[in-house]
Amino acid sequence: MTSQPHRLAWATALLYRAQGILPLAIALLLALIVASALLLALNASPIEAYSSMLRGAFGTENATAETLVKAIPILFVAIGICIAFRGGVTNIGGEGQMIAGAVAGITVTLALAQAPGIVIIPAAIVAAFVVGALYGGIAGFLKAYFNVNEILSTIMLNQVAVQLMNFLLNGPLLDPAEAGANHIPKTARIAEAAELPRLSFVLPEAVAGIFGTADLFGRTRLHYGLVLAVLLAALTYILLWRTIIGYRIRAVGESERAARYAGIHVKRYMVLSMMLAGGFAGLAGIVQVLGLQYRLQTDGSPAGFTGSAGFNGIVAALFGGLNPLGAVPAAIFFGGLLVGAQKMQRDLEVSASLITAINGLIVVFVVSSQIFTRRITRRQQAALRERPPIPEEASA
Amino acid sequence: MTQPINQPVTPAIQQLQMQGIVKRFPGVLAVNQVDFEVRAGEIHALLGENGAGKSTLMKMLYGLYQPDAGRILLNGAPVNIRSPHDAIQQGIGMIHQHFMLVPSLTAAENVALGMRSSRGLVLDTDRVGAQLRELAARYNLKVDPDIPVWQLAVGEQQRVEILRALYRGAALLILDEPTAVLTPQEVDDLFRVLRQMTADGHALIFISHKLHEVLAISQRVTVLRDGQKVATIPTAGATRLKLAEMMVGRPVVLEYERQPVQRGAARLSLHEVSARNDRGHEGLRQVSLRLCSGEIVGVAGVSGNGQRELAQVIAGLRPITGGSIQVDGRPVTTADPAAINALGVSHIPEERMVDGVIKEFTVAENLVLQEHGHPRFTRAGLFMNFRRIGEACREAIKAYEIKTPGGDTPIKNLSGGNIQKLVLARELSRRPQVLIAAQPTRGVDIGATEYIHRRLLAERDRGTAILLISEDLDEILALSDRILVMYEGRIVGEIPREQVNIQQLGALMAGSSPARPGD
């Protein structure tokens, strides 16, 4: 008796998923078509361009590794964005929170330089999470208690964080070896013990032939940040859909009024969602440092350190349906886009701004497809509401 | 462009027929092979539950939807009504449930808006105003055309809507639940106007689910159920019971057997409570009341006279600006919703889709809205125990006859009546001492309404103190042991069940003191 409706619910859920992917695919296709026009205008063959992009992203062992390396910070940010958006707060401050986390993490790492890795790494990660959370919490607090629009405040706090980083990297945190008039703003290198280990997979002989190597990713920059990120994506999924805190976060996000009626402290949970989002962005920052760059350095621009992962993470989260598990493939997709674009730029000798434009097009089309999907759902619901008692018939 | 408004109206519609009308929405057959007819000089009532297809049928007549099959004949000739503009051209007007007036404009400006003006871009307000006065006089529709609409009472706004339709030459007028927002006196006034209009040869379609109004005003009744026509019968000879049966498809009970009231100790008391409404004005003014265990106290009043604010201050959802509230003798004046809940106060909120449930959540998740953190439904104080929640949900679905494919269905897919049953199940499962039921059956079909009423009475007999806030007088009269009347944020009268007199109740709701019968 109960299994029948259950199976039906599963089928419906699957259908909804399929409906969600179709507009995404169309959006991607449209973006590629418009980008083709741009490429043709520059006398470049779109087919060559895209195949070069694909090879650049996944064509070799190293390309794939680089794609994953790029995906790591995007995924951390995206996990946090899933929490924030589900909690009804629009966090555009991933960049700033990443920086805040990275600065805190590197400070701890450098201070503990003599300690073993097992101490430094967790301490740095915790520090980054906490400071990222506090930094995100500012915007959450202002929204919850003073009704300050969080989109504006997080964007402004991004600027504050960049300037603070520039100041610290030129002063208190500057690498002693760099002191001088024409120094590059960067910290000292972290101790080797503090480096996140490289990640590789030892393959059994049967499979090794296919990949052409027995130690997959053995000679690449791929690091354990990927494992941490995927693990946290799964834990965040559990947090959102299996715990009391997750229930409350989602309740506040879906309906503040109903959440209040339910006795939930709406303001507190708003701040909490924002803090968790900031914390995850902070992790993105410190993992970049410990896993890849081994120091914090910048060219002074906002994206100099973050590589815009704070923004790309938002898009990846939306792309992944605001579900941390969906964010995993979405982040890898965007990582591939960034890495593949570099190869395409080299192969076709087109201007770098074209690559940025193509990335932008994909983002615009994908985001508008989300709005489009939402509008379709809303229209379907409105049509259904004309005659409410359908579910009874469906179940009968 | 001159309107033929100065001459007596000679409506051009003798007969309108809808034949074999079908309308599908994705996955739903909303209107299935319906025939309908209305003639000049008659009021034809269209009766049915929510979702029976009344509004959809009429929206096709007014050009808002296109039928998938069937045809519309005007005086015997087929017509194609593609838009409301077409409908107005053909002499068909519609008064919607939610008035389509611009609040900051006067009645004359509202009417002139959207009409071609003799002065190009400038509205013809003075001419329109003069003609409106004539029309208003003929139908005894008391309205000053030069006052901004927002200053008019709801009943007056409705008159402006009717005037506008008449001004545009409507010979056939569709009235969609026109009495929903009116006091009993205003209903009487409206009925007088409608009778005058039929005497002038207008054809009127009166959409309603209120049986006694249909019986009072119409000559014929067409009953729809599940998108199909049940029958068209002459009103003379029909009874409430018969109409209700036709609507629901099974025998229904309109009067409940009730036990004599066993009034116990005071559970809830308000002392001179004041609060602001959403606009920051005084919404509640020094309201005092006492609610005892075992009684249902009805709060009657026209919408927007402080009932919403009353429910919210008791539930802790709205801060109060003065006075005090006690539950079981304990002060809860500044307590938050969770604390008030914990004292045994349950609240069925007025806007169930906004406050009472979270649309995107599943049925099961909504069932534990307040108790989601209770040890019964959690593990290790951290995780939701979905197995337990699912069990409770299955029990509730069974006990409260909630129609849903299962607990995992998003609640937005359920019908209004079933959502309300879930809210009821949730609020009663906590065995409350005090129950605030705000508009518990608004937008709910007769079957579910009957069920909810029985549950409320059973709850009263169990000893719960129930405050029933409703704009549906029938509901108030059917359930209450005492009736309080609210007007402009105050309680202006209290009437025990035995002494209820509709005239007096109506007068109180309209704000006139019963002590001065001359008013």
Short mmCIF file of C-alpha atoms in Angstrom, two decimals, chain A:
data_model
loop_
_atom_site.label_atom_id
_atom_site.label_comp_id
_atom_site.label_asym_id
_atom_site.label_seq_id
_atom_site.Cartn_x
_atom_site.Cartn_y
_atom_site.Cartn_z
CA MET A 1 0.00 0.00 0.00
CA THR A 2 2.69 2.45 0.99
CA SER A 3 5.32 1.25 -1.47
CA GLN A 4 3.23 2.18 -4.47
CA PRO A 5 3.02 5.91 -3.73
CA HIS A 6 6.69 5.77 -2.77
CA ARG A 7 7.67 4.49 -6.17
CA LEU A 8 5.49 7.17 -7.72
CA ALA A 9 7.22 9.83 -5.69
CA TRP A 10 10.58 8.54 -6.87
CA ALA A 11 9.47 8.65 -10.48
CA THR A 12 8.22 12.19 -10.03
CA ALA A 13 11.47 13.21 -8.37
CA LEU A 14 13.43 11.73 -11.27
CA LEU A 15 11.25 13.56 -13.74
CA TYR A 16 11.86 16.82 -11.90
CA ARG A 17 15.61 16.18 -12.03
CA ALA A 18 15.43 15.53 -15.77
CA GLN A 19 13.42 18.69 -16.22
CA GLY A 20 16.12 20.54 -14.35
CA ILE A 21 18.95 19.25 -16.54
CA LEU A 22 17.31 19.91 -19.89
CA PRO A 23 17.25 23.73 -19.66
CA LEU A 24 20.84 23.57 -18.42
CA ALA A 25 21.89 21.65 -21.51
CA ILE A 26 20.01 24.05 -23.76
CA ALA A 27 21.60 27.03 -22.04
CA LEU A 28 25.04 25.55 -22.56
CA LEU A 29 24.31 24.89 -26.20
CA LEU A 30 23.04 28.44 -26.74
CA ALA A 31 26.11 29.88 -25.04
CA LEU A 32 28.35 27.82 -27.29
CA ILE A 33 26.43 28.97 -30.38
CA VAL A 34 26.77 32.64 -29.47
CA ALA A 35 30.44 32.08 -28.64
CA SER A 36 30.85 30.43 -32.06
CA ALA A 37 29.69 33.64 -33.68
CA LEU A 38 32.37 35.52 -31.76
CA LEU A 39 35.00 32.99 -32.78
CA LEU A 40 33.96 33.16 -36.43
CA ALA A 41 34.16 36.93 -36.29
CA LEU A 42 37.80 36.47 -35.23
CA ASN A 43 38.42 34.01 -38.07
CA ALA A 44 38.79 31.12 -35.65
CA SER A 45 37.08 27.79 -36.21
CA PRO A 46 34.57 27.10 -33.41
CA ILE A 47 34.98 23.35 -33.80
CA GLU A 48 38.72 23.60 -33.39
CA ALA A 49 38.24 25.96 -30.49
CA TYR A 50 35.89 23.70 -28.59
CA SER A 51 37.83 20.56 -29.21
CA SER A 52 40.95 22.35 -28.05
CA MET A 53 39.07 23.42 -24.96
CA LEU A 54 37.91 19.90 -24.23
CA ARG A 55 41.42 18.51 -24.70
CA GLY A 56 42.77 21.28 -22.53
CA ALA A 57 40.39 20.39 -19.73
CA PHE A 58 40.37 16.60 -19.81
CA GLY A 59 42.69 15.54 -22.65
CA THR A 60 45.63 14.39 -20.57
CA GLU A 61 46.31 13.20 -17.07
CA ASN A 62 47.80 16.55 -16.21
CA ALA A 63 44.96 18.50 -17.83
CA THR A 64 42.41 16.59 -15.80
CA ALA A 65 44.44 17.16 -12.65
CA GLU A 66 44.63 20.89 -13.34
CA THR A 67 40.86 20.96 -13.89
CA LEU A 68 40.34 19.29 -10.53
CA VAL A 69 42.84 21.64 -8.89
CA LYS A 70 40.84 24.61 -10.21
CA ALA A 71 37.60 22.99 -9.09
CA ILE A 72 38.69 22.63 -5.45
CA PRO A 73 38.26 26.25 -4.26
CA ILE A 74 35.15 26.61 -6.43
CA LEU A 75 33.64 23.59 -4.72
CA PHE A 76 34.41 24.84 -1.20
CA VAL A 77 32.75 28.16 -1.96
CA ALA A 78 29.82 26.44 -3.69
CA ILE A 79 29.13 24.25 -0.64
CA GLY A 80 28.84 27.37 1.48
CA ILE A 81 26.67 29.09 -1.10
CA CYS A 82 24.27 26.14 -1.05
CA ILE A 83 23.82 26.68 2.69
CA ALA A 84 23.43 30.45 2.38
CA PHE A 85 20.97 30.39 -0.50
CA ARG A 86 18.97 27.57 1.10
CA GLY A 87 18.88 29.72 4.22
CA GLY A 88 17.55 32.67 2.26
CA VAL A 89 20.67 34.84 2.35
CA THR A 90 22.35 35.85 -0.88
CA ASN A 91 26.04 35.67 -0.17
CA ILE A 92 28.10 37.42 -2.85
CA GLY A 93 31.03 37.74 -0.44
CA GLY A 94 32.88 34.51 -1.25
CA GLU A 95 35.91 36.44 -2.45
CA GLY A 96 36.29 38.43 0.73
CA GLN A 97 35.59 35.46 2.97
CA MET A 98 38.16 33.40 1.05
CA ILE A 99 40.75 36.09 1.67
CA ALA A 100 39.82 36.42 5.32
CA GLY A 101 40.19 32.66 5.78
CA ALA A 102 43.47 32.55 3.89
CA VAL A 103 44.98 35.41 5.88
CA ALA A 104 43.96 33.82 9.18
CA GLY A 105 45.13 30.39 8.09
CA ILE A 106 48.53 31.51 6.85
CA THR A 107 49.10 33.54 10.00
CA VAL A 108 48.53 30.43 12.09
CA THR A 109 50.64 28.31 9.72
CA LEU A 110 53.59 30.66 9.88
CA ALA A 111 53.29 31.06 13.64
CA LEU A 112 53.34 27.30 14.11
CA ALA A 113 56.14 26.76 11.57
CA GLN A 114 58.07 24.47 13.94
CA ALA A 115 55.13 22.22 14.78
CA PRO A 116 54.42 18.92 13.01
CA GLY A 117 52.00 18.90 10.07
CA ILE A 118 49.38 17.02 12.04
CA VAL A 119 49.11 20.09 14.25
CA ILE A 120 49.64 22.88 11.76
CA ILE A 121 47.21 21.75 9.08
CA PRO A 122 44.15 21.24 11.32
CA ALA A 123 44.94 24.44 13.23
CA ALA A 124 45.21 26.45 10.02
CA ILE A 125 42.03 24.95 8.62
CA VAL A 126 40.08 25.65 11.80
CA ALA A 127 41.42 29.21 11.93
CA ALA A 128 40.46 29.80 8.31
CA PHE A 129 36.98 28.42 8.85
CA VAL A 130 36.39 30.47 11.98
CA VAL A 131 37.66 33.75 10.57
CA GLY A 132 35.83 33.20 7.26
CA ALA A 133 32.71 32.52 9.27
CA LEU A 134 33.13 35.64 11.36
CA TYR A 135 33.73 37.68 8.23
CA GLY A 136 30.61 36.28 6.58
CA GLY A 137 28.78 36.69 9.88
CA ILE A 138 29.20 40.46 9.71
CA ALA A 139 26.92 40.65 6.69
CA GLY A 140 24.54 38.13 8.21
CA PHE A 141 24.34 40.10 11.44
CA LEU A 142 23.75 43.36 9.61
CA LYS A 143 20.97 41.76 7.57
CA ALA A 144 19.26 40.02 10.47
CA TYR A 145 19.36 42.83 13.01
CA PHE A 146 19.61 46.02 10.95
CA ASN A 147 17.94 44.96 7.72
CA VAL A 148 21.04 45.80 5.67
CA ASN A 149 20.88 44.20 2.24
CA GLU A 150 23.40 41.37 2.32
CA ILE A 151 24.15 41.53 -1.40
CA LEU A 152 25.46 45.08 -1.02
CA SER A 153 27.26 44.48 2.25
CA THR A 154 29.03 41.32 1.07
CA ILE A 155 30.19 42.99 -2.16
CA MET A 156 31.59 45.90 -0.16
CA LEU A 157 33.21 43.58 2.34
CA ASN A 158 34.98 41.91 -0.60
CA GLN A 159 36.75 45.20 -1.27
CA VAL A 160 37.59 45.65 2.38
CA ALA A 161 39.15 42.19 2.53
CA VAL A 162 41.25 42.78 -0.59
CA GLN A 163 42.63 46.02 0.77
CA LEU A 164 43.31 44.46 4.14
CA MET A 165 45.19 41.62 2.45
CA ASN A 166 47.20 44.10 0.37
CA PHE A 167 48.12 45.97 3.51
CA LEU A 168 49.12 42.85 5.42
CA LEU A 169 51.12 41.40 2.56
CA ASN A 170 53.04 44.62 2.16
CA GLY A 171 53.66 44.97 5.87
CA PRO A 172 53.19 42.68 8.83
CA LEU A 173 52.98 39.45 6.82
CA LEU A 174 55.56 40.32 4.19
CA ASP A 175 58.16 37.66 3.50
CA PRO A 176 61.30 38.87 5.35
CA ALA A 177 63.33 37.82 2.29
CA GLU A 178 61.36 40.25 0.16
CA ALA A 179 61.86 43.34 2.28
CA GLY A 180 62.86 46.23 0.09
CA ALA A 181 61.48 48.97 -2.09
CA ASN A 182 60.41 46.82 -5.04
CA HIS A 183 59.17 43.80 -3.16
CA ILE A 184 56.44 41.47 -4.38
CA PRO A 185 53.59 41.38 -1.84
CA LYS A 186 53.72 37.84 -0.51
CA THR A 187 54.21 35.95 2.73
CA ALA A 188 57.06 33.64 3.53
CA ARG A 189 56.74 30.11 2.23
CA ILE A 190 55.01 27.71 4.60
CA ALA A 191 56.92 24.89 6.24
CA GLU A 192 56.98 21.71 4.20
CA ALA A 193 55.23 19.91 7.02
CA ALA A 194 52.28 22.24 6.57
CA GLU A 195 51.75 21.36 2.91
CA LEU A 196 48.64 19.40 2.08
CA PRO A 197 49.83 16.07 0.65
CA ARG A 198 49.55 15.45 -3.08
CA LEU A 199 46.77 13.14 -4.14
CA SER A 200 47.32 10.24 -6.48
CA PHE A 201 45.77 6.87 -7.12
CA VAL A 202 47.82 3.71 -7.39
CA LEU A 203 46.15 1.68 -10.11
CA PRO A 204 46.07 -2.11 -10.39
CA GLU A 205 48.00 -3.38 -13.38
CA ALA A 206 44.93 -4.30 -15.41
CA VAL A 207 43.67 -0.73 -15.35
CA ALA A 208 47.04 0.93 -15.49
CA GLY A 209 47.32 0.09 -19.18
CA ILE A 210 44.25 2.12 -20.02
CA PHE A 211 45.57 5.23 -18.30
CA GLY A 212 49.14 4.68 -19.35
CA THR A 213 50.37 5.07 -15.81
CA ALA A 214 50.33 3.04 -12.63
CA ASP A 215 50.18 6.08 -10.39
CA LEU A 216 47.30 8.22 -11.63
CA PHE A 217 47.91 11.93 -10.98
CA GLY A 218 51.26 10.95 -9.46
CA ARG A 219 53.16 13.73 -11.19
CA THR A 220 50.50 16.44 -11.01
CA ARG A 221 49.59 19.23 -8.60
CA LEU A 222 46.39 17.53 -7.47
CA HIS A 223 46.20 17.61 -3.67
CA TYR A 224 44.11 16.31 -0.80
CA GLY A 225 41.98 19.44 -0.80
CA LEU A 226 39.78 17.60 -3.30
CA VAL A 227 39.08 14.80 -0.84
CA LEU A 228 38.31 17.29 1.91
CA ALA A 229 35.97 19.25 -0.34
CA VAL A 230 34.02 16.21 -1.54
CA LEU A 231 33.80 14.89 2.00
CA LEU A 232 32.45 18.21 3.24
CA ALA A 233 29.98 18.34 0.36
CA ALA A 234 28.55 15.03 1.55
CA LEU A 235 28.50 16.18 5.18
CA THR A 236 26.80 19.41 4.19
CA TYR A 237 24.16 17.43 2.35
CA ILE A 238 23.52 15.56 5.58
CA LEU A 239 23.54 18.81 7.54
CA LEU A 240 20.94 20.42 5.31
CA TRP A 241 18.55 17.53 4.91
CA ARG A 242 19.07 15.30 7.92
CA THR A 243 19.72 17.51 10.93
CA ILE A 244 17.66 19.86 13.05
CA ILE A 245 19.93 22.76 12.18
CA GLY A 246 19.49 22.05 8.48
CA TYR A 247 15.73 21.87 8.87
CA ARG A 248 15.76 25.28 10.53
CA ILE A 249 18.09 26.81 7.96
CA ARG A 250 15.88 25.63 5.13
CA ALA A 251 12.70 26.68 6.95
CA VAL A 252 14.02 30.21 7.37
CA GLY A 253 15.06 30.26 3.73
CA GLU A 254 11.74 29.06 2.39
CA SER A 255 9.47 31.18 4.56
CA GLU A 256 10.57 33.53 7.29
CA ARG A 257 7.02 33.86 8.50
CA ALA A 258 6.38 30.15 8.74
CA ALA A 259 9.73 29.71 10.48
CA ARG A 260 8.76 32.33 13.04
CA TYR A 261 5.43 30.59 13.50
CA ALA A 262 7.37 27.37 14.06
CA GLY A 263 9.22 29.02 16.93
CA ILE A 264 12.56 29.21 15.11
CA HIS A 265 14.82 32.15 15.91
CA VAL A 266 14.86 33.46 12.38
CA LYS A 267 17.58 36.07 12.90
CA ARG A 268 19.99 33.66 14.54
CA TYR A 269 19.64 31.16 11.73
CA MET A 270 20.13 33.85 9.13
CA VAL A 271 23.43 34.75 10.77
CA LEU A 272 24.33 31.07 11.05
CA SER A 273 23.73 30.39 7.33
CA MET A 274 25.91 33.32 6.46
CA MET A 275 28.62 32.20 8.89
CA LEU A 276 28.69 28.68 7.49
CA ALA A 277 28.93 30.10 3.97
CA GLY A 278 31.79 32.33 5.06
CA GLY A 279 33.49 29.44 6.81
CA PHE A 280 33.46 27.31 3.67
CA ALA A 281 34.81 30.20 1.62
CA GLY A 282 37.53 30.55 4.24
CA LEU A 283 38.40 26.89 3.69
CA ALA A 284 38.65 27.58 -0.03
CA GLY A 285 41.23 30.23 0.80
CA ILE A 286 43.43 28.22 3.14
CA VAL A 287 43.33 25.10 0.96
CA GLN A 288 44.63 27.21 -1.96
CA VAL A 289 47.53 28.23 0.26
CA LEU A 290 48.35 24.88 1.89
CA GLY A 291 47.68 22.71 -1.13
CA LEU A 292 48.87 24.74 -4.06
CA GLN A 293 50.57 28.09 -3.60
CA TYR A 294 52.39 27.36 -0.32
CA ARG A 295 52.28 31.05 0.45
CA LEU A 296 49.77 33.85 0.25
CA GLN A 297 50.56 36.20 -2.57
CA THR A 298 48.68 38.67 -4.67
CA ASP A 299 49.08 41.06 -7.56
CA GLY A 300 46.98 43.54 -5.62
CA SER A 301 43.80 42.93 -7.63
CA PRO A 302 40.76 41.25 -6.05
CA ALA A 303 41.16 38.12 -8.19
CA GLY A 304 44.93 38.05 -7.71
CA PHE A 305 44.73 35.48 -4.99
CA THR A 306 41.25 33.97 -5.33
CA GLY A 307 41.19 33.46 -9.09
CA SER A 308 37.53 34.56 -8.81
CA ALA A 309 36.64 31.27 -7.14
CA GLY A 310 34.45 33.29 -4.76
CA PHE A 311 32.23 34.22 -7.67
CA ASN A 312 32.55 31.03 -9.71
CA GLY A 313 31.46 29.13 -6.62
CA ILE A 314 28.11 30.93 -6.69
CA VAL A 315 27.53 29.90 -10.27
CA ALA A 316 28.62 26.34 -9.55
CA ALA A 317 26.20 26.17 -6.62
CA LEU A 318 23.32 27.36 -8.80
CA PHE A 319 24.45 24.98 -11.54
CA GLY A 320 24.36 22.17 -9.00
CA GLY A 321 20.80 22.97 -8.00
CA LEU A 322 21.85 24.42 -4.61
CA ASN A 323 22.62 20.89 -3.54
CA PRO A 324 26.17 20.31 -2.23
CA LEU A 325 26.35 16.96 -4.02
CA GLY A 326 25.27 18.59 -7.27
CA ALA A 327 27.93 21.21 -6.69
CA VAL A 328 30.69 18.58 -7.06
CA PRO A 329 30.19 17.95 -10.80
CA ALA A 330 29.29 21.60 -11.30
CA ALA A 331 32.57 22.77 -9.78
CA ILE A 332 34.53 20.31 -11.92
CA PHE A 333 32.67 21.61 -14.97
CA PHE A 334 33.67 25.19 -14.23
CA GLY A 335 37.21 24.12 -13.38
CA GLY A 336 37.37 22.46 -16.79
CA LEU A 337 36.03 25.56 -18.44
CA LEU A 338 38.77 27.71 -16.91
CA VAL A 339 41.61 25.29 -17.67
CA GLY A 340 40.34 24.40 -21.14
CA ALA A 341 40.03 28.06 -22.02
CA GLN A 342 43.74 28.59 -21.40
CA LYS A 343 44.65 25.87 -23.86
CA MET A 344 42.21 27.19 -26.40
CA GLN A 345 43.78 30.60 -26.07
CA ARG A 346 47.25 29.19 -26.72
CA ASP A 347 46.15 26.95 -29.60
CA LEU A 348 44.09 29.49 -31.50
CA GLU A 349 46.06 32.54 -30.52
CA VAL A 350 42.88 34.45 -29.80
CA SER A 351 42.80 37.27 -27.31
CA ALA A 352 42.44 36.43 -23.63
CA SER A 353 39.38 38.64 -23.34
CA LEU A 354 37.54 36.35 -25.76
CA ILE A 355 37.96 33.53 -23.28
CA THR A 356 36.57 35.69 -20.52
CA ALA A 357 33.66 36.58 -22.79
CA ILE A 358 32.88 32.93 -23.52
CA ASN A 359 33.00 32.09 -19.83
CA GLY A 360 30.72 35.04 -19.16
CA LEU A 361 28.28 33.90 -21.84
CA ILE A 362 28.03 30.46 -20.33
CA VAL A 363 27.36 31.95 -16.93
CA VAL A 364 24.71 34.34 -18.28
CA PHE A 365 22.89 31.62 -20.19
CA VAL A 366 23.05 29.12 -17.37
CA VAL A 367 21.84 31.58 -14.78
CA SER A 368 19.01 32.77 -17.01
CA SER A 369 18.05 29.18 -17.67
CA GLN A 370 17.61 28.81 -13.92
CA ILE A 371 15.23 31.74 -13.86
CA PHE A 372 13.52 30.28 -16.91
CA THR A 373 13.11 26.91 -15.18
CA ARG A 374 11.73 28.57 -12.09
CA ARG A 375 9.24 30.50 -14.18
CA ILE A 376 8.07 27.34 -15.92
CA THR A 377 7.56 25.61 -12.58
CA ARG A 378 5.67 28.59 -11.25
CA ARG A 379 3.41 28.65 -14.31
CA GLN A 380 2.77 24.94 -13.97
CA GLN A 381 1.87 25.39 -10.35
CA ALA A 382 -0.46 28.29 -11.19
CA ALA A 383 -2.23 26.17 -13.78
CA LEU A 384 -2.59 23.34 -11.30
CA ARG A 385 -3.97 25.67 -8.70
CA GLU A 386 -6.91 26.42 -10.97
CA ARG A 387 -8.16 23.10 -9.83
CA PRO A 388 -6.59 22.14 -6.55
CA PRO A 389 -7.75 18.59 -5.82
CA ILE A 390 -5.50 16.88 -8.37
CA PRO A 391 -3.29 14.96 -5.98
CA GLU A 392 -6.30 13.09 -4.66
CA GLU A 393 -7.04 11.85 -8.12
CA ALA A 394 -3.42 11.03 -8.76
CA SER A 395 -3.34 8.93 -5.64
CA ALA A 396 -6.69 7.30 -6.20
#
